[in-house]
Amino acid sequence: MKVLWIEDHEPVRDMLAIAADKAARARVQIDLVLAPTLMEAERRLRLERFDLVITELTLPDSYDGDMTIARIANMGKHRVAVSSTHPDRDTIVSTALRCGCNIADTPIFKANLPYNRFIQRPEAMLDFFFDQMPAPGPKTRIAAA
């Protein structure tokens, strides 16, 4: 699975890089690309295809969470997941869902992510990524009344 993780906090990026390295050594099929800013993420999205994009809502070059999601969602057919401590993350995700965005319906509270478990058990990180993907099965459409 190819994942772009947009994270502006360097210590978190360092832990994710260590976890990705451990996954590669354990031959867990994760290709993790880290981006510190939205501009860097957009550059990567123009050049590569990703299955999943995990993002913060406020980044050094994008303070509006709705705009951050819109810019990422419009750059491909990847799934988007929100990992943030932003207080309005639930509202922003529900708005994106109503707009038809391919976004995980439950945002992740970044402070509760098990970074150490990702490092100790690389398959746990892969399971986490798969948990952010849409459930298999027929797509349901919500008709407007």
mmCIF file with all atom_site columns, C-alpha atoms in Angstrom:
data_model
loop_
_atom_site.group_PDB
_atom_site.id
_atom_site.type_symbol
_atom_site.label_atom_id
_atom_site.label_alt_id
_atom_site.label_comp_id
_atom_site.label_asym_id
_atom_site.label_entity_id
_atom_site.label_seq_id
_atom_site.pdbx_PDB_ins_code
_atom_site.Cartn_x
_atom_site.Cartn_y
_atom_site.Cartn_z
_atom_site.occupancy
_atom_site.B_iso_or_equiv
_atom_site.pdbx_formal_charge
_atom_site.auth_seq_id
_atom_site.auth_comp_id
_atom_site.auth_asym_id
_atom_site.auth_atom_id
_atom_site.pdbx_PDB_model_num
ATOM 1   C CA . MET A 1 1   ? 0.000   0.000  0.000  1.00 0.00 ? 1   MET A CA 1
ATOM 2   C CA . LYS A 1 2   ? 1.350   3.414  -0.943 1.00 0.00 ? 2   LYS A CA 1
ATOM 3   C CA . VAL A 1 3   ? 0.607   6.111  1.631  1.00 0.00 ? 3   VAL A CA 1
ATOM 4   C CA . LEU A 1 4   ? 1.329   9.837  1.700  1.00 0.00 ? 4   LEU A CA 1
ATOM 5   C CA . TRP A 1 5   ? 1.317   11.181 5.262  1.00 0.00 ? 5   TRP A CA 1
ATOM 6   C CA . ILE A 1 6   ? 1.261   14.980 5.567  1.00 0.00 ? 6   ILE A CA 1
ATOM 7   C CA . GLU A 1 7   ? 2.695   15.835 8.973  1.00 0.00 ? 7   GLU A CA 1
ATOM 8   C CA . ASP A 1 8   ? 4.253   19.131 10.007 1.00 0.00 ? 8   ASP A CA 1
ATOM 9   C CA . HIS A 1 9   ? 5.634   18.021 13.392 1.00 0.00 ? 9   HIS A CA 1
ATOM 10  C CA . GLU A 1 10  ? 9.185   16.750 12.925 1.00 0.00 ? 10  GLU A CA 1
ATOM 11  C CA . PRO A 1 11  ? 9.237   14.335 15.928 1.00 0.00 ? 11  PRO A CA 1
ATOM 12  C CA . VAL A 1 12  ? 6.116   12.596 14.584 1.00 0.00 ? 12  VAL A CA 1
ATOM 13  C CA . ARG A 1 13  ? 7.639   12.407 11.088 1.00 0.00 ? 13  ARG A CA 1
ATOM 14  C CA . ASP A 1 14  ? 10.774  10.886 12.628 1.00 0.00 ? 14  ASP A CA 1
ATOM 15  C CA . MET A 1 15  ? 8.744   8.170  14.398 1.00 0.00 ? 15  MET A CA 1
ATOM 16  C CA . LEU A 1 16  ? 6.805   7.428  11.218 1.00 0.00 ? 16  LEU A CA 1
ATOM 17  C CA . ALA A 1 17  ? 10.045  7.193  9.229  1.00 0.00 ? 17  ALA A CA 1
ATOM 18  C CA . ILE A 1 18  ? 11.451  4.708  11.753 1.00 0.00 ? 18  ILE A CA 1
ATOM 19  C CA . ALA A 1 19  ? 8.215   2.682  11.580 1.00 0.00 ? 19  ALA A CA 1
ATOM 20  C CA . ALA A 1 20  ? 8.347   2.681  7.762  1.00 0.00 ? 20  ALA A CA 1
ATOM 21  C CA . ASP A 1 21  ? 11.970  1.529  7.861  1.00 0.00 ? 21  ASP A CA 1
ATOM 22  C CA . LYS A 1 22  ? 11.052  -1.310 10.243 1.00 0.00 ? 22  LYS A CA 1
ATOM 23  C CA . ALA A 1 23  ? 8.176   -2.273 7.931  1.00 0.00 ? 23  ALA A CA 1
ATOM 24  C CA . ALA A 1 24  ? 10.526  -2.423 4.944  1.00 0.00 ? 24  ALA A CA 1
ATOM 25  C CA . ARG A 1 25  ? 12.971  -4.604 6.864  1.00 0.00 ? 25  ARG A CA 1
ATOM 26  C CA . ALA A 1 26  ? 10.113  -6.923 7.904  1.00 0.00 ? 26  ALA A CA 1
ATOM 27  C CA . ARG A 1 27  ? 8.900   -7.010 4.278  1.00 0.00 ? 27  ARG A CA 1
ATOM 28  C CA . VAL A 1 28  ? 5.536   -5.508 5.201  1.00 0.00 ? 28  VAL A CA 1
ATOM 29  C CA . GLN A 1 29  ? 4.089   -3.997 2.021  1.00 0.00 ? 29  GLN A CA 1
ATOM 30  C CA . ILE A 1 30  ? 4.050   -0.326 3.003  1.00 0.00 ? 30  ILE A CA 1
ATOM 31  C CA . ASP A 1 31  ? 5.477   2.477  0.905  1.00 0.00 ? 31  ASP A CA 1
ATOM 32  C CA . LEU A 1 32  ? 5.235   5.518  3.190  1.00 0.00 ? 32  LEU A CA 1
ATOM 33  C CA . VAL A 1 33  ? 6.050   8.969  1.851  1.00 0.00 ? 33  VAL A CA 1
ATOM 34  C CA . LEU A 1 34  ? 6.189   11.862 4.331  1.00 0.00 ? 34  LEU A CA 1
ATOM 35  C CA . ALA A 1 35  ? 5.491   15.493 3.479  1.00 0.00 ? 35  ALA A CA 1
ATOM 36  C CA . PRO A 1 36  ? 5.878   18.412 5.929  1.00 0.00 ? 36  PRO A CA 1
ATOM 37  C CA . THR A 1 37  ? 3.675   20.905 4.024  1.00 0.00 ? 37  THR A CA 1
ATOM 38  C CA . LEU A 1 38  ? 0.666   20.939 1.731  1.00 0.00 ? 38  LEU A CA 1
ATOM 39  C CA . MET A 1 39  ? 2.784   22.314 -1.099 1.00 0.00 ? 39  MET A CA 1
ATOM 40  C CA . GLU A 1 40  ? 5.185   19.361 -0.824 1.00 0.00 ? 40  GLU A CA 1
ATOM 41  C CA . ALA A 1 41  ? 2.221   16.964 -0.663 1.00 0.00 ? 41  ALA A CA 1
ATOM 42  C CA . GLU A 1 42  ? 0.712   18.480 -3.811 1.00 0.00 ? 42  GLU A CA 1
ATOM 43  C CA . ARG A 1 43  ? 4.043   18.123 -5.590 1.00 0.00 ? 43  ARG A CA 1
ATOM 44  C CA . ARG A 1 44  ? 4.163   14.425 -4.646 1.00 0.00 ? 44  ARG A CA 1
ATOM 45  C CA . LEU A 1 45  ? 0.507   13.903 -5.644 1.00 0.00 ? 45  LEU A CA 1
ATOM 46  C CA . ARG A 1 46  ? 1.267   15.327 -9.096 1.00 0.00 ? 46  ARG A CA 1
ATOM 47  C CA . LEU A 1 47  ? 4.171   12.909 -9.562 1.00 0.00 ? 47  LEU A CA 1
ATOM 48  C CA . GLU A 1 48  ? 2.959   9.713  -7.867 1.00 0.00 ? 48  GLU A CA 1
ATOM 49  C CA . ARG A 1 49  ? -0.171  7.664  -7.236 1.00 0.00 ? 49  ARG A CA 1
ATOM 50  C CA . PHE A 1 50  ? -1.185  6.941  -3.660 1.00 0.00 ? 50  PHE A CA 1
ATOM 51  C CA . ASP A 1 51  ? -3.781  4.622  -2.181 1.00 0.00 ? 51  ASP A CA 1
ATOM 52  C CA . LEU A 1 52  ? -4.185  6.698  0.960  1.00 0.00 ? 52  LEU A CA 1
ATOM 53  C CA . VAL A 1 53  ? -3.366  10.268 2.003  1.00 0.00 ? 53  VAL A CA 1
ATOM 54  C CA . ILE A 1 54  ? -3.347  11.007 5.733  1.00 0.00 ? 54  ILE A CA 1
ATOM 55  C CA . THR A 1 55  ? -3.270  14.657 6.647  1.00 0.00 ? 55  THR A CA 1
ATOM 56  C CA . GLU A 1 56  ? -3.370  17.213 9.394  1.00 0.00 ? 56  GLU A CA 1
ATOM 57  C CA . LEU A 1 57  ? -6.014  19.890 8.967  1.00 0.00 ? 57  LEU A CA 1
ATOM 58  C CA . THR A 1 58  ? -3.814  22.881 9.672  1.00 0.00 ? 58  THR A CA 1
ATOM 59  C CA . LEU A 1 59  ? -0.395  22.969 8.079  1.00 0.00 ? 59  LEU A CA 1
ATOM 60  C CA . PRO A 1 60  ? 2.271   25.678 7.871  1.00 0.00 ? 60  PRO A CA 1
ATOM 61  C CA . ASP A 1 61  ? 1.004   26.637 4.400  1.00 0.00 ? 61  ASP A CA 1
ATOM 62  C CA . SER A 1 62  ? -2.727  25.924 4.909  1.00 0.00 ? 62  SER A CA 1
ATOM 63  C CA . TYR A 1 63  ? -4.603  27.073 8.007  1.00 0.00 ? 63  TYR A CA 1
ATOM 64  C CA . ASP A 1 64  ? -8.121  26.284 6.741  1.00 0.00 ? 64  ASP A CA 1
ATOM 65  C CA . GLY A 1 65  ? -8.978  22.609 7.324  1.00 0.00 ? 65  GLY A CA 1
ATOM 66  C CA . ASP A 1 66  ? -11.789 22.567 4.743  1.00 0.00 ? 66  ASP A CA 1
ATOM 67  C CA . MET A 1 67  ? -9.463  23.992 2.108  1.00 0.00 ? 67  MET A CA 1
ATOM 68  C CA . THR A 1 68  ? -6.719  21.510 3.014  1.00 0.00 ? 68  THR A CA 1
ATOM 69  C CA . ILE A 1 69  ? -9.113  18.583 2.458  1.00 0.00 ? 69  ILE A CA 1
ATOM 70  C CA . ALA A 1 70  ? -10.499 20.076 -0.763 1.00 0.00 ? 70  ALA A CA 1
ATOM 71  C CA . ARG A 1 71  ? -7.045  20.603 -2.262 1.00 0.00 ? 71  ARG A CA 1
ATOM 72  C CA . ILE A 1 72  ? -5.926  17.065 -1.420 1.00 0.00 ? 72  ILE A CA 1
ATOM 73  C CA . ALA A 1 73  ? -9.184  15.430 -2.551 1.00 0.00 ? 73  ALA A CA 1
ATOM 74  C CA . ASN A 1 74  ? -9.071  17.163 -5.932 1.00 0.00 ? 74  ASN A CA 1
ATOM 75  C CA . MET A 1 75  ? -5.645  15.767 -6.798 1.00 0.00 ? 75  MET A CA 1
ATOM 76  C CA . GLY A 1 76  ? -6.539  12.135 -7.510 1.00 0.00 ? 76  GLY A CA 1
ATOM 77  C CA . LYS A 1 77  ? -8.608  9.089  -6.694 1.00 0.00 ? 77  LYS A CA 1
ATOM 78  C CA . HIS A 1 78  ? -6.884  8.309  -3.414 1.00 0.00 ? 78  HIS A CA 1
ATOM 79  C CA . ARG A 1 79  ? -8.618  7.846  -0.061 1.00 0.00 ? 79  ARG A CA 1
ATOM 80  C CA . VAL A 1 80  ? -8.153  10.699 2.430  1.00 0.00 ? 80  VAL A CA 1
ATOM 81  C CA . ALA A 1 81  ? -7.933  10.264 6.199  1.00 0.00 ? 81  ALA A CA 1
ATOM 82  C CA . VAL A 1 82  ? -7.636  13.025 8.777  1.00 0.00 ? 82  VAL A CA 1
ATOM 83  C CA . SER A 1 83  ? -5.198  12.721 11.658 1.00 0.00 ? 83  SER A CA 1
ATOM 84  C CA . SER A 1 84  ? -5.408  15.879 13.702 1.00 0.00 ? 84  SER A CA 1
ATOM 85  C CA . THR A 1 85  ? -5.771  17.454 17.122 1.00 0.00 ? 85  THR A CA 1
ATOM 86  C CA . HIS A 1 86  ? -7.824  20.253 15.532 1.00 0.00 ? 86  HIS A CA 1
ATOM 87  C CA . PRO A 1 87  ? -10.988 20.798 17.625 1.00 0.00 ? 87  PRO A CA 1
ATOM 88  C CA . ASP A 1 88  ? -13.243 21.003 14.530 1.00 0.00 ? 88  ASP A CA 1
ATOM 89  C CA . ARG A 1 89  ? -11.929 17.828 12.876 1.00 0.00 ? 89  ARG A CA 1
ATOM 90  C CA . ASP A 1 90  ? -15.258 15.949 13.231 1.00 0.00 ? 90  ASP A CA 1
ATOM 91  C CA . THR A 1 91  ? -17.231 18.791 11.640 1.00 0.00 ? 91  THR A CA 1
ATOM 92  C CA . ILE A 1 92  ? -14.737 19.199 8.794  1.00 0.00 ? 92  ILE A CA 1
ATOM 93  C CA . VAL A 1 93  ? -14.783 15.462 8.015  1.00 0.00 ? 93  VAL A CA 1
ATOM 94  C CA . SER A 1 94  ? -18.590 15.285 8.081  1.00 0.00 ? 94  SER A CA 1
ATOM 95  C CA . THR A 1 95  ? -18.754 18.267 5.701  1.00 0.00 ? 95  THR A CA 1
ATOM 96  C CA . ALA A 1 96  ? -16.303 16.560 3.330  1.00 0.00 ? 96  ALA A CA 1
ATOM 97  C CA . LEU A 1 97  ? -18.410 13.377 3.454  1.00 0.00 ? 97  LEU A CA 1
ATOM 98  C CA . ARG A 1 98  ? -21.574 15.316 2.575  1.00 0.00 ? 98  ARG A CA 1
ATOM 99  C CA . CYS A 1 99  ? -19.729 16.852 -0.370 1.00 0.00 ? 99  CYS A CA 1
ATOM 100 C CA . GLY A 1 100 ? -18.890 13.391 -1.724 1.00 0.00 ? 100 GLY A CA 1
ATOM 101 C CA . CYS A 1 101 ? -15.214 13.313 -0.784 1.00 0.00 ? 101 CYS A CA 1
ATOM 102 C CA . ASN A 1 102 ? -13.551 9.888  -0.609 1.00 0.00 ? 102 ASN A CA 1
ATOM 103 C CA . ILE A 1 103 ? -12.640 10.395 3.046  1.00 0.00 ? 103 ILE A CA 1
ATOM 104 C CA . ALA A 1 104 ? -12.537 8.096  6.063  1.00 0.00 ? 104 ALA A CA 1
ATOM 105 C CA . ASP A 1 105 ? -15.672 8.937  8.029  1.00 0.00 ? 105 ASP A CA 1
ATOM 106 C CA . THR A 1 106 ? -13.983 8.923  11.433 1.00 0.00 ? 106 THR A CA 1
ATOM 107 C CA . PRO A 1 107 ? -11.071 11.316 11.978 1.00 0.00 ? 107 PRO A CA 1
ATOM 108 C CA . ILE A 1 108 ? -8.134  10.085 14.026 1.00 0.00 ? 108 ILE A CA 1
ATOM 109 C CA . PHE A 1 109 ? -7.128  11.940 17.170 1.00 0.00 ? 109 PHE A CA 1
ATOM 110 C CA . LYS A 1 110 ? -3.424  12.253 16.425 1.00 0.00 ? 110 LYS A CA 1
ATOM 111 C CA . ALA A 1 111 ? -2.350  12.271 20.079 1.00 0.00 ? 111 ALA A CA 1
ATOM 112 C CA . ASN A 1 112 ? -3.777  8.742  20.499 1.00 0.00 ? 112 ASN A CA 1
ATOM 113 C CA . LEU A 1 113 ? -1.955  7.122  17.587 1.00 0.00 ? 113 LEU A CA 1
ATOM 114 C CA . PRO A 1 114 ? 0.198   4.169  18.702 1.00 0.00 ? 114 PRO A CA 1
ATOM 115 C CA . TYR A 1 115 ? 3.481   5.254  17.091 1.00 0.00 ? 115 TYR A CA 1
ATOM 116 C CA . ASN A 1 116 ? 5.531   2.897  19.300 1.00 0.00 ? 116 ASN A CA 1
ATOM 117 C CA . ARG A 1 117 ? 3.357   -0.059 18.287 1.00 0.00 ? 117 ARG A CA 1
ATOM 118 C CA . PHE A 1 118 ? 3.893   0.892  14.629 1.00 0.00 ? 118 PHE A CA 1
ATOM 119 C CA . ILE A 1 119 ? 7.640   0.692  15.283 1.00 0.00 ? 119 ILE A CA 1
ATOM 120 C CA . GLN A 1 120 ? 7.506   -2.539 17.289 1.00 0.00 ? 120 GLN A CA 1
ATOM 121 C CA . ARG A 1 121 ? 4.963   -4.314 15.059 1.00 0.00 ? 121 ARG A CA 1
ATOM 122 C CA . PRO A 1 122 ? 5.080   -3.025 11.466 1.00 0.00 ? 122 PRO A CA 1
ATOM 123 C CA . GLU A 1 123 ? 2.026   -5.093 10.530 1.00 0.00 ? 123 GLU A CA 1
ATOM 124 C CA . ALA A 1 124 ? 0.039   -2.967 13.028 1.00 0.00 ? 124 ALA A CA 1
ATOM 125 C CA . MET A 1 125 ? 0.799   0.080  10.897 1.00 0.00 ? 125 MET A CA 1
ATOM 126 C CA . LEU A 1 126 ? -0.418  -1.741 7.770  1.00 0.00 ? 126 LEU A CA 1
ATOM 127 C CA . ASP A 1 127 ? -3.598  -2.756 9.632  1.00 0.00 ? 127 ASP A CA 1
ATOM 128 C CA . PHE A 1 128 ? -4.098  0.879  10.641 1.00 0.00 ? 128 PHE A CA 1
ATOM 129 C CA . PHE A 1 129 ? -3.793  1.972  6.995  1.00 0.00 ? 129 PHE A CA 1
ATOM 130 C CA . PHE A 1 130 ? -6.287  -0.667 5.867  1.00 0.00 ? 130 PHE A CA 1
ATOM 131 C CA . ASP A 1 131 ? -8.704  0.497  8.579  1.00 0.00 ? 131 ASP A CA 1
ATOM 132 C CA . GLN A 1 132 ? -8.773  3.903  6.860  1.00 0.00 ? 132 GLN A CA 1
ATOM 133 C CA . MET A 1 133 ? -9.786  2.438  3.495  1.00 0.00 ? 133 MET A CA 1
ATOM 134 C CA . PRO A 1 134 ? -13.425 2.019  2.398  1.00 0.00 ? 134 PRO A CA 1
ATOM 135 C CA . ALA A 1 135 ? -15.158 -1.207 3.331  1.00 0.00 ? 135 ALA A CA 1
ATOM 136 C CA . PRO A 1 136 ? -15.462 -3.672 0.425  1.00 0.00 ? 136 PRO A CA 1
ATOM 137 C CA . GLY A 1 137 ? -18.896 -4.239 -0.966 1.00 0.00 ? 137 GLY A CA 1
ATOM 138 C CA . PRO A 1 138 ? -21.515 -2.492 -3.054 1.00 0.00 ? 138 PRO A CA 1
ATOM 139 C CA . LYS A 1 139 ? -21.514 1.276  -2.987 1.00 0.00 ? 139 LYS A CA 1
ATOM 140 C CA . THR A 1 140 ? -24.602 2.885  -1.584 1.00 0.00 ? 140 THR A CA 1
ATOM 141 C CA . ARG A 1 141 ? -25.873 6.167  -2.869 1.00 0.00 ? 141 ARG A CA 1
ATOM 142 C CA . ILE A 1 142 ? -27.850 8.602  -0.831 1.00 0.00 ? 142 ILE A CA 1
ATOM 143 C CA . ALA A 1 143 ? -30.589 10.134 -2.942 1.00 0.00 ? 143 ALA A CA 1
ATOM 144 C CA . ALA A 1 144 ? -31.572 13.718 -2.260 1.00 0.00 ? 144 ALA A CA 1
ATOM 145 C CA . ALA A 1 145 ? -35.230 14.159 -1.434 1.00 0.00 ? 145 ALA A CA 1
#
